[in-house]
Amino acid sequence: MKAILIMMDTCNRHMLQVYNSGAKARTPNIDRLAERSLIFDSHFIASAPCMPARRDILTGRVNFLERGWGPIEPYDVTLPRILRKHGIFTHIVTDHSHYMEIGGEGYLQQYNTWDFQRGQETDVWVSSIKDPEEPEPHLGTVFRQYQCNRTRFTDDADRPTPRTFAAAAEWLRQNEGEDNFFLTVEAFDPHEPFDASEEFRAMYPDDFPCFYEWPRYSALNSEETP
């Protein structure tokens, strides 16, 4: 068995040309993968938010029928653990920081090994007593911790999602020729914050009057909508 599960948070199908020929997002790598893949067009998620969705995927249970946001439960039977019992090596590479929070624990520990790429969203990574510079003016929300984290990003290769896929590719190179593995590659992007280099922002121009990368989780006014 050689299996790779790729997950990208908040990746809406109507933004992908695989499902919507009129989609404006440019996704050449996803398109190439789709050309060699079986595409499911009648699959629907059960529990949409971060941890509930992961519990759905790893256990096959519909999380929202039982509870809200939370960790893997002691009684949960997960796919990685079943595979491990049958001699399949399991590994996950991810930048999803909620796995490291109280209330999101127990998921990574289902795997033989895990590789956590730091700096995504509110990951408590870069420590600074002094407040970081914050963009002013701005729309939406600006989180202090992410402003600290982004000081470590000098180019695209430093950002968490590119590091996640690079680490997964390196794991595959190191284990070339091996059999019986299940690799999970999980990127938190394109979830908020919508932070990208100027090269990629230029592909999708907007008319927002100032800095805006994190919409409020509430009703938006006309200035905050495209």
mmCIF file with all atom_site columns, C-alpha atoms in Angstrom:
data_model
loop_
_atom_site.group_PDB
_atom_site.id
_atom_site.type_symbol
_atom_site.label_atom_id
_atom_site.label_alt_id
_atom_site.label_comp_id
_atom_site.label_asym_id
_atom_site.label_entity_id
_atom_site.label_seq_id
_atom_site.pdbx_PDB_ins_code
_atom_site.Cartn_x
_atom_site.Cartn_y
_atom_site.Cartn_z
_atom_site.occupancy
_atom_site.B_iso_or_equiv
_atom_site.pdbx_formal_charge
_atom_site.auth_seq_id
_atom_site.auth_comp_id
_atom_site.auth_asym_id
_atom_site.auth_atom_id
_atom_site.pdbx_PDB_model_num
ATOM 1   C CA . MET A 1 1   ? 0.000   0.000  0.000   1.00 0.00 ? 1   MET A CA 1
ATOM 2   C CA . LYS A 1 2   ? 1.214   3.479  -0.928  1.00 0.00 ? 2   LYS A CA 1
ATOM 3   C CA . ALA A 1 3   ? -1.316  6.208  -0.169  1.00 0.00 ? 3   ALA A CA 1
ATOM 4   C CA . ILE A 1 4   ? -1.086  9.995  0.117   1.00 0.00 ? 4   ILE A CA 1
ATOM 5   C CA . LEU A 1 5   ? -3.914  12.116 1.550   1.00 0.00 ? 5   LEU A CA 1
ATOM 6   C CA . ILE A 1 6   ? -3.685  15.814 0.659   1.00 0.00 ? 6   ILE A CA 1
ATOM 7   C CA . MET A 1 7   ? -5.878  18.273 2.556   1.00 0.00 ? 7   MET A CA 1
ATOM 8   C CA . MET A 1 8   ? -6.189  22.039 2.100   1.00 0.00 ? 8   MET A CA 1
ATOM 9   C CA . ASP A 1 9   ? -8.367  23.939 4.544   1.00 0.00 ? 9   ASP A CA 1
ATOM 10  C CA . THR A 1 10  ? -11.230 26.131 3.311   1.00 0.00 ? 10  THR A CA 1
ATOM 11  C CA . CYS A 1 11  ? -10.646 25.196 -0.324  1.00 0.00 ? 11  CYS A CA 1
ATOM 12  C CA . ASN A 1 12  ? -14.066 25.770 -1.895  1.00 0.00 ? 12  ASN A CA 1
ATOM 13  C CA . ARG A 1 13  ? -14.883 23.686 -4.941  1.00 0.00 ? 13  ARG A CA 1
ATOM 14  C CA . HIS A 1 14  ? -16.484 26.613 -6.805  1.00 0.00 ? 14  HIS A CA 1
ATOM 15  C CA . MET A 1 15  ? -13.035 28.254 -6.836  1.00 0.00 ? 15  MET A CA 1
ATOM 16  C CA . LEU A 1 16  ? -11.440 25.259 -8.611  1.00 0.00 ? 16  LEU A CA 1
ATOM 17  C CA . GLN A 1 17  ? -11.558 24.856 -12.386 1.00 0.00 ? 17  GLN A CA 1
ATOM 18  C CA . VAL A 1 18  ? -11.776 21.108 -11.845 1.00 0.00 ? 18  VAL A CA 1
ATOM 19  C CA . TYR A 1 19  ? -15.351 21.695 -10.664 1.00 0.00 ? 19  TYR A CA 1
ATOM 20  C CA . ASN A 1 20  ? -16.120 25.101 -12.139 1.00 0.00 ? 20  ASN A CA 1
ATOM 21  C CA . SER A 1 21  ? -14.833 26.014 -15.592 1.00 0.00 ? 21  SER A CA 1
ATOM 22  C CA . GLY A 1 22  ? -15.484 29.676 -14.820 1.00 0.00 ? 22  GLY A CA 1
ATOM 23  C CA . ALA A 1 23  ? -13.370 29.731 -11.665 1.00 0.00 ? 23  ALA A CA 1
ATOM 24  C CA . LYS A 1 24  ? -10.851 32.566 -11.544 1.00 0.00 ? 24  LYS A CA 1
ATOM 25  C CA . ALA A 1 25  ? -8.331  30.861 -9.268  1.00 0.00 ? 25  ALA A CA 1
ATOM 26  C CA . ARG A 1 26  ? -5.241  29.603 -11.088 1.00 0.00 ? 26  ARG A CA 1
ATOM 27  C CA . THR A 1 27  ? -4.459  26.114 -9.826  1.00 0.00 ? 27  THR A CA 1
ATOM 28  C CA . PRO A 1 28  ? -2.199  24.416 -12.398 1.00 0.00 ? 28  PRO A CA 1
ATOM 29  C CA . ASN A 1 29  ? -0.863  21.822 -9.968  1.00 0.00 ? 29  ASN A CA 1
ATOM 30  C CA . ILE A 1 30  ? -4.346  20.791 -8.833  1.00 0.00 ? 30  ILE A CA 1
ATOM 31  C CA . ASP A 1 31  ? -5.412  20.678 -12.494 1.00 0.00 ? 31  ASP A CA 1
ATOM 32  C CA . ARG A 1 32  ? -2.517  18.360 -13.382 1.00 0.00 ? 32  ARG A CA 1
ATOM 33  C CA . LEU A 1 33  ? -3.360  16.099 -10.455 1.00 0.00 ? 33  LEU A CA 1
ATOM 34  C CA . ALA A 1 34  ? -7.018  16.027 -11.512 1.00 0.00 ? 34  ALA A CA 1
ATOM 35  C CA . GLU A 1 35  ? -6.078  14.958 -15.044 1.00 0.00 ? 35  GLU A CA 1
ATOM 36  C CA . ARG A 1 36  ? -4.689  11.724 -13.592 1.00 0.00 ? 36  ARG A CA 1
ATOM 37  C CA . SER A 1 37  ? -7.329  11.261 -10.921 1.00 0.00 ? 37  SER A CA 1
ATOM 38  C CA . LEU A 1 38  ? -10.858 10.116 -10.263 1.00 0.00 ? 38  LEU A CA 1
ATOM 39  C CA . ILE A 1 39  ? -12.935 13.205 -9.479  1.00 0.00 ? 39  ILE A CA 1
ATOM 40  C CA . PHE A 1 40  ? -15.858 12.908 -7.080  1.00 0.00 ? 40  PHE A CA 1
ATOM 41  C CA . ASP A 1 41  ? -18.609 15.379 -7.906  1.00 0.00 ? 41  ASP A CA 1
ATOM 42  C CA . SER A 1 42  ? -21.252 14.225 -5.404  1.00 0.00 ? 42  SER A CA 1
ATOM 43  C CA . HIS A 1 43  ? -19.211 14.255 -2.215  1.00 0.00 ? 43  HIS A CA 1
ATOM 44  C CA . PHE A 1 44  ? -20.352 16.522 0.605   1.00 0.00 ? 44  PHE A CA 1
ATOM 45  C CA . ILE A 1 45  ? -18.680 17.341 3.903   1.00 0.00 ? 45  ILE A CA 1
ATOM 46  C CA . ALA A 1 46  ? -20.403 16.638 7.197   1.00 0.00 ? 46  ALA A CA 1
ATOM 47  C CA . SER A 1 47  ? -18.741 18.752 9.918   1.00 0.00 ? 47  SER A CA 1
ATOM 48  C CA . ALA A 1 48  ? -17.159 21.778 8.259   1.00 0.00 ? 48  ALA A CA 1
ATOM 49  C CA . PRO A 1 49  ? -14.924 23.554 10.859  1.00 0.00 ? 49  PRO A CA 1
ATOM 50  C CA . CYS A 1 50  ? -11.307 22.603 11.489  1.00 0.00 ? 50  CYS A CA 1
ATOM 51  C CA . MET A 1 51  ? -11.239 19.952 14.222  1.00 0.00 ? 51  MET A CA 1
ATOM 52  C CA . PRO A 1 52  ? -14.728 18.517 13.585  1.00 0.00 ? 52  PRO A CA 1
ATOM 53  C CA . ALA A 1 53  ? -13.804 17.968 9.924   1.00 0.00 ? 53  ALA A CA 1
ATOM 54  C CA . ARG A 1 54  ? -10.569 16.199 10.878  1.00 0.00 ? 54  ARG A CA 1
ATOM 55  C CA . ARG A 1 55  ? -12.435 13.907 13.227  1.00 0.00 ? 55  ARG A CA 1
ATOM 56  C CA . ASP A 1 56  ? -14.892 13.096 10.426  1.00 0.00 ? 56  ASP A CA 1
ATOM 57  C CA . ILE A 1 57  ? -12.016 12.167 8.129   1.00 0.00 ? 57  ILE A CA 1
ATOM 58  C CA . LEU A 1 58  ? -9.915  10.160 10.582  1.00 0.00 ? 58  LEU A CA 1
ATOM 59  C CA . THR A 1 59  ? -12.753 8.226  12.205  1.00 0.00 ? 59  THR A CA 1
ATOM 60  C CA . GLY A 1 60  ? -15.530 8.041  9.623   1.00 0.00 ? 60  GLY A CA 1
ATOM 61  C CA . ARG A 1 61  ? -17.909 9.397  12.267  1.00 0.00 ? 61  ARG A CA 1
ATOM 62  C CA . VAL A 1 62  ? -20.017 12.511 11.784  1.00 0.00 ? 62  VAL A CA 1
ATOM 63  C CA . ASN A 1 63  ? -18.610 14.680 14.560  1.00 0.00 ? 63  ASN A CA 1
ATOM 64  C CA . PHE A 1 64  ? -21.471 17.193 14.684  1.00 0.00 ? 64  PHE A CA 1
ATOM 65  C CA . LEU A 1 65  ? -23.958 14.445 15.523  1.00 0.00 ? 65  LEU A CA 1
ATOM 66  C CA . GLU A 1 66  ? -22.084 13.952 18.811  1.00 0.00 ? 66  GLU A CA 1
ATOM 67  C CA . ARG A 1 67  ? -20.367 17.181 19.839  1.00 0.00 ? 67  ARG A CA 1
ATOM 68  C CA . GLY A 1 68  ? -18.724 20.418 18.688  1.00 0.00 ? 68  GLY A CA 1
ATOM 69  C CA . TRP A 1 69  ? -15.060 21.371 18.331  1.00 0.00 ? 69  TRP A CA 1
ATOM 70  C CA . GLY A 1 70  ? -12.755 19.021 20.213  1.00 0.00 ? 70  GLY A CA 1
ATOM 71  C CA . PRO A 1 71  ? -9.902  16.527 20.359  1.00 0.00 ? 71  PRO A CA 1
ATOM 72  C CA . ILE A 1 72  ? -9.765  12.903 19.324  1.00 0.00 ? 72  ILE A CA 1
ATOM 73  C CA . GLU A 1 73  ? -11.718 10.988 21.957  1.00 0.00 ? 73  GLU A CA 1
ATOM 74  C CA . PRO A 1 74  ? -10.184 8.053  23.881  1.00 0.00 ? 74  PRO A CA 1
ATOM 75  C CA . TYR A 1 75  ? -12.759 5.727  22.328  1.00 0.00 ? 75  TYR A CA 1
ATOM 76  C CA . ASP A 1 76  ? -12.204 6.895  18.728  1.00 0.00 ? 76  ASP A CA 1
ATOM 77  C CA . VAL A 1 77  ? -10.952 4.335  16.222  1.00 0.00 ? 77  VAL A CA 1
ATOM 78  C CA . THR A 1 78  ? -8.881  6.188  13.628  1.00 0.00 ? 78  THR A CA 1
ATOM 79  C CA . LEU A 1 79  ? -7.603  5.276  10.182  1.00 0.00 ? 79  LEU A CA 1
ATOM 80  C CA . PRO A 1 80  ? -3.904  5.876  10.993  1.00 0.00 ? 80  PRO A CA 1
ATOM 81  C CA . ARG A 1 81  ? -4.092  3.699  14.103  1.00 0.00 ? 81  ARG A CA 1
ATOM 82  C CA . ILE A 1 82  ? -5.787  0.856  12.221  1.00 0.00 ? 82  ILE A CA 1
ATOM 83  C CA . LEU A 1 83  ? -3.114  1.047  9.520   1.00 0.00 ? 83  LEU A CA 1
ATOM 84  C CA . ARG A 1 84  ? -0.347  0.982  12.126  1.00 0.00 ? 84  ARG A CA 1
ATOM 85  C CA . LYS A 1 85  ? -1.779  -2.194 13.632  1.00 0.00 ? 85  LYS A CA 1
ATOM 86  C CA . HIS A 1 86  ? -1.515  -3.795 10.195  1.00 0.00 ? 86  HIS A CA 1
ATOM 87  C CA . GLY A 1 87  ? 2.097   -2.814 9.608   1.00 0.00 ? 87  GLY A CA 1
ATOM 88  C CA . ILE A 1 88  ? 1.492   0.310  7.513   1.00 0.00 ? 88  ILE A CA 1
ATOM 89  C CA . PHE A 1 89  ? 3.809   3.204  8.407   1.00 0.00 ? 89  PHE A CA 1
ATOM 90  C CA . THR A 1 90  ? 1.897   6.464  8.878   1.00 0.00 ? 90  THR A CA 1
ATOM 91  C CA . HIS A 1 91  ? 3.271   10.005 8.744   1.00 0.00 ? 91  HIS A CA 1
ATOM 92  C CA . ILE A 1 92  ? 1.721   13.479 8.635   1.00 0.00 ? 92  ILE A CA 1
ATOM 93  C CA . VAL A 1 93  ? 3.248   16.794 7.551   1.00 0.00 ? 93  VAL A CA 1
ATOM 94  C CA . THR A 1 94  ? 1.136   19.815 8.446   1.00 0.00 ? 94  THR A CA 1
ATOM 95  C CA . ASP A 1 95  ? 1.148   23.492 9.368   1.00 0.00 ? 95  ASP A CA 1
ATOM 96  C CA . HIS A 1 96  ? -2.291  23.283 11.009  1.00 0.00 ? 96  HIS A CA 1
ATOM 97  C CA . SER A 1 97  ? -1.610  24.883 14.390  1.00 0.00 ? 97  SER A CA 1
ATOM 98  C CA . HIS A 1 98  ? -4.931  23.927 15.998  1.00 0.00 ? 98  HIS A CA 1
ATOM 99  C CA . TYR A 1 99  ? -3.498  20.435 16.463  1.00 0.00 ? 99  TYR A CA 1
ATOM 100 C CA . MET A 1 100 ? -1.201  22.022 19.037  1.00 0.00 ? 100 MET A CA 1
ATOM 101 C CA . GLU A 1 101 ? -3.928  23.774 21.013  1.00 0.00 ? 101 GLU A CA 1
ATOM 102 C CA . ILE A 1 102 ? -5.837  22.557 24.049  1.00 0.00 ? 102 ILE A CA 1
ATOM 103 C CA . GLY A 1 103 ? -9.003  21.134 22.542  1.00 0.00 ? 103 GLY A CA 1
ATOM 104 C CA . GLY A 1 104 ? -7.298  20.027 19.338  1.00 0.00 ? 104 GLY A CA 1
ATOM 105 C CA . GLU A 1 105 ? -4.976  17.386 20.747  1.00 0.00 ? 105 GLU A CA 1
ATOM 106 C CA . GLY A 1 106 ? -4.706  13.691 19.956  1.00 0.00 ? 106 GLY A CA 1
ATOM 107 C CA . TYR A 1 107 ? -4.834  13.837 16.165  1.00 0.00 ? 107 TYR A CA 1
ATOM 108 C CA . LEU A 1 108 ? -1.116  13.895 15.367  1.00 0.00 ? 108 LEU A CA 1
ATOM 109 C CA . GLN A 1 109 ? -0.463  11.174 17.913  1.00 0.00 ? 109 GLN A CA 1
ATOM 110 C CA . GLN A 1 110 ? -2.463  8.721  15.807  1.00 0.00 ? 110 GLN A CA 1
ATOM 111 C CA . TYR A 1 111 ? 0.482   8.580  13.378  1.00 0.00 ? 111 TYR A CA 1
ATOM 112 C CA . ASN A 1 112 ? 3.855   6.847  13.710  1.00 0.00 ? 112 ASN A CA 1
ATOM 113 C CA . THR A 1 113 ? 5.591   10.179 13.159  1.00 0.00 ? 113 THR A CA 1
ATOM 114 C CA . TRP A 1 114 ? 4.547   13.759 12.544  1.00 0.00 ? 114 TRP A CA 1
ATOM 115 C CA . ASP A 1 115 ? 6.220   16.909 11.230  1.00 0.00 ? 115 ASP A CA 1
ATOM 116 C CA . PHE A 1 116 ? 4.734   20.250 12.286  1.00 0.00 ? 116 PHE A CA 1
ATOM 117 C CA . GLN A 1 117 ? 5.680   23.334 10.255  1.00 0.00 ? 117 GLN A CA 1
ATOM 118 C CA . ARG A 1 118 ? 5.517   26.459 12.415  1.00 0.00 ? 118 ARG A CA 1
ATOM 119 C CA . GLY A 1 119 ? 4.053   29.915 11.878  1.00 0.00 ? 119 GLY A CA 1
ATOM 120 C CA . GLN A 1 120 ? 0.569   29.468 10.471  1.00 0.00 ? 120 GLN A CA 1
ATOM 121 C CA . GLU A 1 121 ? -2.302  31.664 11.678  1.00 0.00 ? 121 GLU A CA 1
ATOM 122 C CA . THR A 1 122 ? -2.111  32.122 15.492  1.00 0.00 ? 122 THR A CA 1
ATOM 123 C CA . ASP A 1 123 ? 0.535   29.453 16.091  1.00 0.00 ? 123 ASP A CA 1
ATOM 124 C CA . VAL A 1 124 ? 2.386   30.596 19.231  1.00 0.00 ? 124 VAL A CA 1
ATOM 125 C CA . TRP A 1 125 ? 5.756   30.472 17.484  1.00 0.00 ? 125 TRP A CA 1
ATOM 126 C CA . VAL A 1 126 ? 7.626   33.790 17.335  1.00 0.00 ? 126 VAL A CA 1
ATOM 127 C CA . SER A 1 127 ? 7.892   35.232 20.841  1.00 0.00 ? 127 SER A CA 1
ATOM 128 C CA . SER A 1 128 ? 8.060   38.981 21.335  1.00 0.00 ? 128 SER A CA 1
ATOM 129 C CA . ILE A 1 129 ? 7.287   40.987 24.446  1.00 0.00 ? 129 ILE A CA 1
ATOM 130 C CA . LYS A 1 130 ? 7.296   44.134 22.363  1.00 0.00 ? 130 LYS A CA 1
ATOM 131 C CA . ASP A 1 131 ? 4.215   44.555 20.194  1.00 0.00 ? 131 ASP A CA 1
ATOM 132 C CA . PRO A 1 132 ? 4.913   43.977 16.497  1.00 0.00 ? 132 PRO A CA 1
ATOM 133 C CA . GLU A 1 133 ? 4.185   46.594 13.892  1.00 0.00 ? 133 GLU A CA 1
ATOM 134 C CA . GLU A 1 134 ? 0.599   46.411 12.726  1.00 0.00 ? 134 GLU A CA 1
ATOM 135 C CA . PRO A 1 135 ? -0.696  47.760 9.420   1.00 0.00 ? 135 PRO A CA 1
ATOM 136 C CA . GLU A 1 136 ? -2.714  50.937 9.772   1.00 0.00 ? 136 GLU A CA 1
ATOM 137 C CA . PRO A 1 137 ? -5.265  51.551 8.557   1.00 0.00 ? 137 PRO A CA 1
ATOM 138 C CA . HIS A 1 138 ? -6.747  48.097 8.054   1.00 0.00 ? 138 HIS A CA 1
ATOM 139 C CA . LEU A 1 139 ? -10.031 46.337 7.492   1.00 0.00 ? 139 LEU A CA 1
ATOM 140 C CA . GLY A 1 140 ? -11.178 43.236 9.329   1.00 0.00 ? 140 GLY A CA 1
ATOM 141 C CA . THR A 1 141 ? -9.049  41.660 12.031  1.00 0.00 ? 141 THR A CA 1
ATOM 142 C CA . VAL A 1 142 ? -5.310  41.810 12.690  1.00 0.00 ? 142 VAL A CA 1
ATOM 143 C CA . PHE A 1 143 ? -3.929  39.188 15.085  1.00 0.00 ? 143 PHE A CA 1
ATOM 144 C CA . ARG A 1 144 ? -0.867  40.083 17.135  1.00 0.00 ? 144 ARG A CA 1
ATOM 145 C CA . GLN A 1 145 ? 0.640   36.596 17.021  1.00 0.00 ? 145 GLN A CA 1
ATOM 146 C CA . TYR A 1 146 ? 0.502   36.339 13.254  1.00 0.00 ? 146 TYR A CA 1
ATOM 147 C CA . GLN A 1 147 ? 2.161   39.727 12.910  1.00 0.00 ? 147 GLN A CA 1
ATOM 148 C CA . CYS A 1 148 ? 4.990   38.285 15.026  1.00 0.00 ? 148 CYS A CA 1
ATOM 149 C CA . ASN A 1 149 ? 5.142   35.095 12.967  1.00 0.00 ? 149 ASN A CA 1
ATOM 150 C CA . ARG A 1 150 ? 5.273   36.836 9.607   1.00 0.00 ? 150 ARG A CA 1
ATOM 151 C CA . THR A 1 151 ? 8.528   38.571 10.561  1.00 0.00 ? 151 THR A CA 1
ATOM 152 C CA . ARG A 1 152 ? 10.201  35.217 9.777   1.00 0.00 ? 152 ARG A CA 1
ATOM 153 C CA . PHE A 1 153 ? 8.870   35.096 6.214   1.00 0.00 ? 153 PHE A CA 1
ATOM 154 C CA . THR A 1 154 ? 11.415  36.630 3.857   1.00 0.00 ? 154 THR A CA 1
ATOM 155 C CA . ASP A 1 155 ? 10.131  34.901 0.711   1.00 0.00 ? 155 ASP A CA 1
ATOM 156 C CA . ASP A 1 156 ? 7.483   32.384 -0.336  1.00 0.00 ? 156 ASP A CA 1
ATOM 157 C CA . ALA A 1 157 ? 9.649   29.403 0.578   1.00 0.00 ? 157 ALA A CA 1
ATOM 158 C CA . ASP A 1 158 ? 9.580   30.555 4.227   1.00 0.00 ? 158 ASP A CA 1
ATOM 159 C CA . ARG A 1 159 ? 5.809   30.472 4.481   1.00 0.00 ? 159 ARG A CA 1
ATOM 160 C CA . PRO A 1 160 ? 4.165   27.526 6.259   1.00 0.00 ? 160 PRO A CA 1
ATOM 161 C CA . THR A 1 161 ? 2.280   25.993 3.329   1.00 0.00 ? 161 THR A CA 1
ATOM 162 C CA . PRO A 1 162 ? 5.243   25.878 0.905   1.00 0.00 ? 162 PRO A CA 1
ATOM 163 C CA . ARG A 1 163 ? 7.346   24.437 3.749   1.00 0.00 ? 163 ARG A CA 1
ATOM 164 C CA . THR A 1 164 ? 4.666   21.814 4.362   1.00 0.00 ? 164 THR A CA 1
ATOM 165 C CA . PHE A 1 165 ? 4.677   20.573 0.777   1.00 0.00 ? 165 PHE A CA 1
ATOM 166 C CA . ALA A 1 166 ? 8.476   20.790 0.569   1.00 0.00 ? 166 ALA A CA 1
ATOM 167 C CA . ALA A 1 167 ? 8.802   18.680 3.728   1.00 0.00 ? 167 ALA A CA 1
ATOM 168 C CA . ALA A 1 168 ? 6.367   16.113 2.328   1.00 0.00 ? 168 ALA A CA 1
ATOM 169 C CA . ALA A 1 169 ? 8.339   15.906 -0.916  1.00 0.00 ? 169 ALA A CA 1
ATOM 170 C CA . GLU A 1 170 ? 11.559  15.446 1.060   1.00 0.00 ? 170 GLU A CA 1
ATOM 171 C CA . TRP A 1 171 ? 9.945   12.650 3.110   1.00 0.00 ? 171 TRP A CA 1
ATOM 172 C CA . LEU A 1 172 ? 9.005   10.871 -0.118  1.00 0.00 ? 172 LEU A CA 1
ATOM 173 C CA . ARG A 1 173 ? 12.558  11.251 -1.443  1.00 0.00 ? 173 ARG A CA 1
ATOM 174 C CA . GLN A 1 174 ? 14.019  9.860  1.759   1.00 0.00 ? 174 GLN A CA 1
ATOM 175 C CA . ASN A 1 175 ? 11.659  6.889  1.609   1.00 0.00 ? 175 ASN A CA 1
ATOM 176 C CA . GLU A 1 176 ? 11.951  6.225  -2.113  1.00 0.00 ? 176 GLU A CA 1
ATOM 177 C CA . GLY A 1 177 ? 11.434  2.559  -2.912  1.00 0.00 ? 177 GLY A CA 1
ATOM 178 C CA . GLU A 1 178 ? 9.648   1.819  0.346   1.00 0.00 ? 178 GLU A CA 1
ATOM 179 C CA . ASP A 1 179 ? 6.229   0.210  0.457   1.00 0.00 ? 179 ASP A CA 1
ATOM 180 C CA . ASN A 1 180 ? 3.370   0.158  2.937   1.00 0.00 ? 180 ASN A CA 1
ATOM 181 C CA . PHE A 1 181 ? 2.986   3.789  3.948   1.00 0.00 ? 181 PHE A CA 1
ATOM 182 C CA . PHE A 1 182 ? 0.184   6.305  4.438   1.00 0.00 ? 182 PHE A CA 1
ATOM 183 C CA . LEU A 1 183 ? 1.298   9.940  4.146   1.00 0.00 ? 183 LEU A CA 1
ATOM 184 C CA . THR A 1 184 ? -0.985  12.825 5.085   1.00 0.00 ? 184 THR A CA 1
ATOM 185 C CA . VAL A 1 185 ? -0.034  16.249 3.715   1.00 0.00 ? 185 VAL A CA 1
ATOM 186 C CA . GLU A 1 186 ? -2.212  18.920 5.282   1.00 0.00 ? 186 GLU A CA 1
ATOM 187 C CA . ALA A 1 187 ? -1.929  22.619 4.499   1.00 0.00 ? 187 ALA A CA 1
ATOM 188 C CA . PHE A 1 188 ? -3.955  25.211 6.406   1.00 0.00 ? 188 PHE A CA 1
ATOM 189 C CA . ASP A 1 189 ? -4.045  27.580 3.419   1.00 0.00 ? 189 ASP A CA 1
ATOM 190 C CA . PRO A 1 190 ? -6.183  28.946 1.830   1.00 0.00 ? 190 PRO A CA 1
ATOM 191 C CA . HIS A 1 191 ? -7.744  29.534 5.276   1.00 0.00 ? 191 HIS A CA 1
ATOM 192 C CA . GLU A 1 192 ? -7.339  33.004 6.757   1.00 0.00 ? 192 GLU A CA 1
ATOM 193 C CA . PRO A 1 193 ? -5.148  34.996 6.989   1.00 0.00 ? 193 PRO A CA 1
ATOM 194 C CA . PHE A 1 194 ? -5.153  35.690 3.263   1.00 0.00 ? 194 PHE A CA 1
ATOM 195 C CA . ASP A 1 195 ? -1.476  36.568 3.288   1.00 0.00 ? 195 ASP A CA 1
ATOM 196 C CA . ALA A 1 196 ? 0.518   36.125 0.091   1.00 0.00 ? 196 ALA A CA 1
ATOM 197 C CA . SER A 1 197 ? 3.497   37.660 -1.639  1.00 0.00 ? 197 SER A CA 1
ATOM 198 C CA . GLU A 1 198 ? 3.033   40.561 -4.040  1.00 0.00 ? 198 GLU A CA 1
ATOM 199 C CA . GLU A 1 199 ? 3.625   38.189 -6.974  1.00 0.00 ? 199 GLU A CA 1
ATOM 200 C CA . PHE A 1 200 ? 0.471   36.258 -6.168  1.00 0.00 ? 200 PHE A CA 1
ATOM 201 C CA . ARG A 1 201 ? -1.611  39.213 -4.967  1.00 0.00 ? 201 ARG A CA 1
ATOM 202 C CA . ALA A 1 202 ? -1.017  40.859 -8.337  1.00 0.00 ? 202 ALA A CA 1
ATOM 203 C CA . MET A 1 203 ? -2.832  37.956 -10.008 1.00 0.00 ? 203 MET A CA 1
ATOM 204 C CA . TYR A 1 204 ? -6.044  38.851 -8.182  1.00 0.00 ? 204 TYR A CA 1
ATOM 205 C CA . PRO A 1 205 ? -6.397  42.648 -7.964  1.00 0.00 ? 205 PRO A CA 1
ATOM 206 C CA . ASP A 1 206 ? -9.050  44.103 -5.683  1.00 0.00 ? 206 ASP A CA 1
ATOM 207 C CA . ASP A 1 207 ? -10.337 47.537 -4.762  1.00 0.00 ? 207 ASP A CA 1
ATOM 208 C CA . PHE A 1 208 ? -10.091 47.354 -0.984  1.00 0.00 ? 208 PHE A CA 1
ATOM 209 C CA . PRO A 1 209 ? -8.968  50.769 0.301   1.00 0.00 ? 209 PRO A CA 1
ATOM 210 C CA . CYS A 1 210 ? -6.332  49.449 2.730   1.00 0.00 ? 210 CYS A CA 1
ATOM 211 C CA . PHE A 1 211 ? -4.704  46.370 4.287   1.00 0.00 ? 211 PHE A CA 1
ATOM 212 C CA . TYR A 1 212 ? -7.189  43.502 4.540   1.00 0.00 ? 212 TYR A CA 1
ATOM 213 C CA . GLU A 1 213 ? -6.244  39.861 5.056   1.00 0.00 ? 213 GLU A CA 1
ATOM 214 C CA . TRP A 1 214 ? -8.548  38.554 7.795   1.00 0.00 ? 214 TRP A CA 1
ATOM 215 C CA . PRO A 1 215 ? -12.326 39.160 7.536   1.00 0.00 ? 215 PRO A CA 1
ATOM 216 C CA . ARG A 1 216 ? -14.271 39.402 10.770  1.00 0.00 ? 216 ARG A CA 1
ATOM 217 C CA . TYR A 1 217 ? -16.315 36.331 11.732  1.00 0.00 ? 217 TYR A CA 1
ATOM 218 C CA . SER A 1 218 ? -19.503 38.380 11.663  1.00 0.00 ? 218 SER A CA 1
ATOM 219 C CA . ALA A 1 219 ? -21.635 40.353 9.231   1.00 0.00 ? 219 ALA A CA 1
ATOM 220 C CA . LEU A 1 220 ? -19.461 42.458 6.904   1.00 0.00 ? 220 LEU A CA 1
ATOM 221 C CA . ASN A 1 221 ? -20.164 45.965 5.731   1.00 0.00 ? 221 ASN A CA 1
ATOM 222 C CA . SER A 1 222 ? -20.001 47.031 2.085   1.00 0.00 ? 222 SER A CA 1
ATOM 223 C CA . GLU A 1 223 ? -16.390 48.187 2.414   1.00 0.00 ? 223 GLU A CA 1
ATOM 224 C CA . GLU A 1 224 ? -15.314 44.719 3.575   1.00 0.00 ? 224 GLU A CA 1
ATOM 225 C CA . THR A 1 225 ? -16.831 42.722 0.712   1.00 0.00 ? 225 THR A CA 1
ATOM 226 C CA . PRO A 1 226 ? -15.356 42.343 -2.793  1.00 0.00 ? 226 PRO A CA 1
#
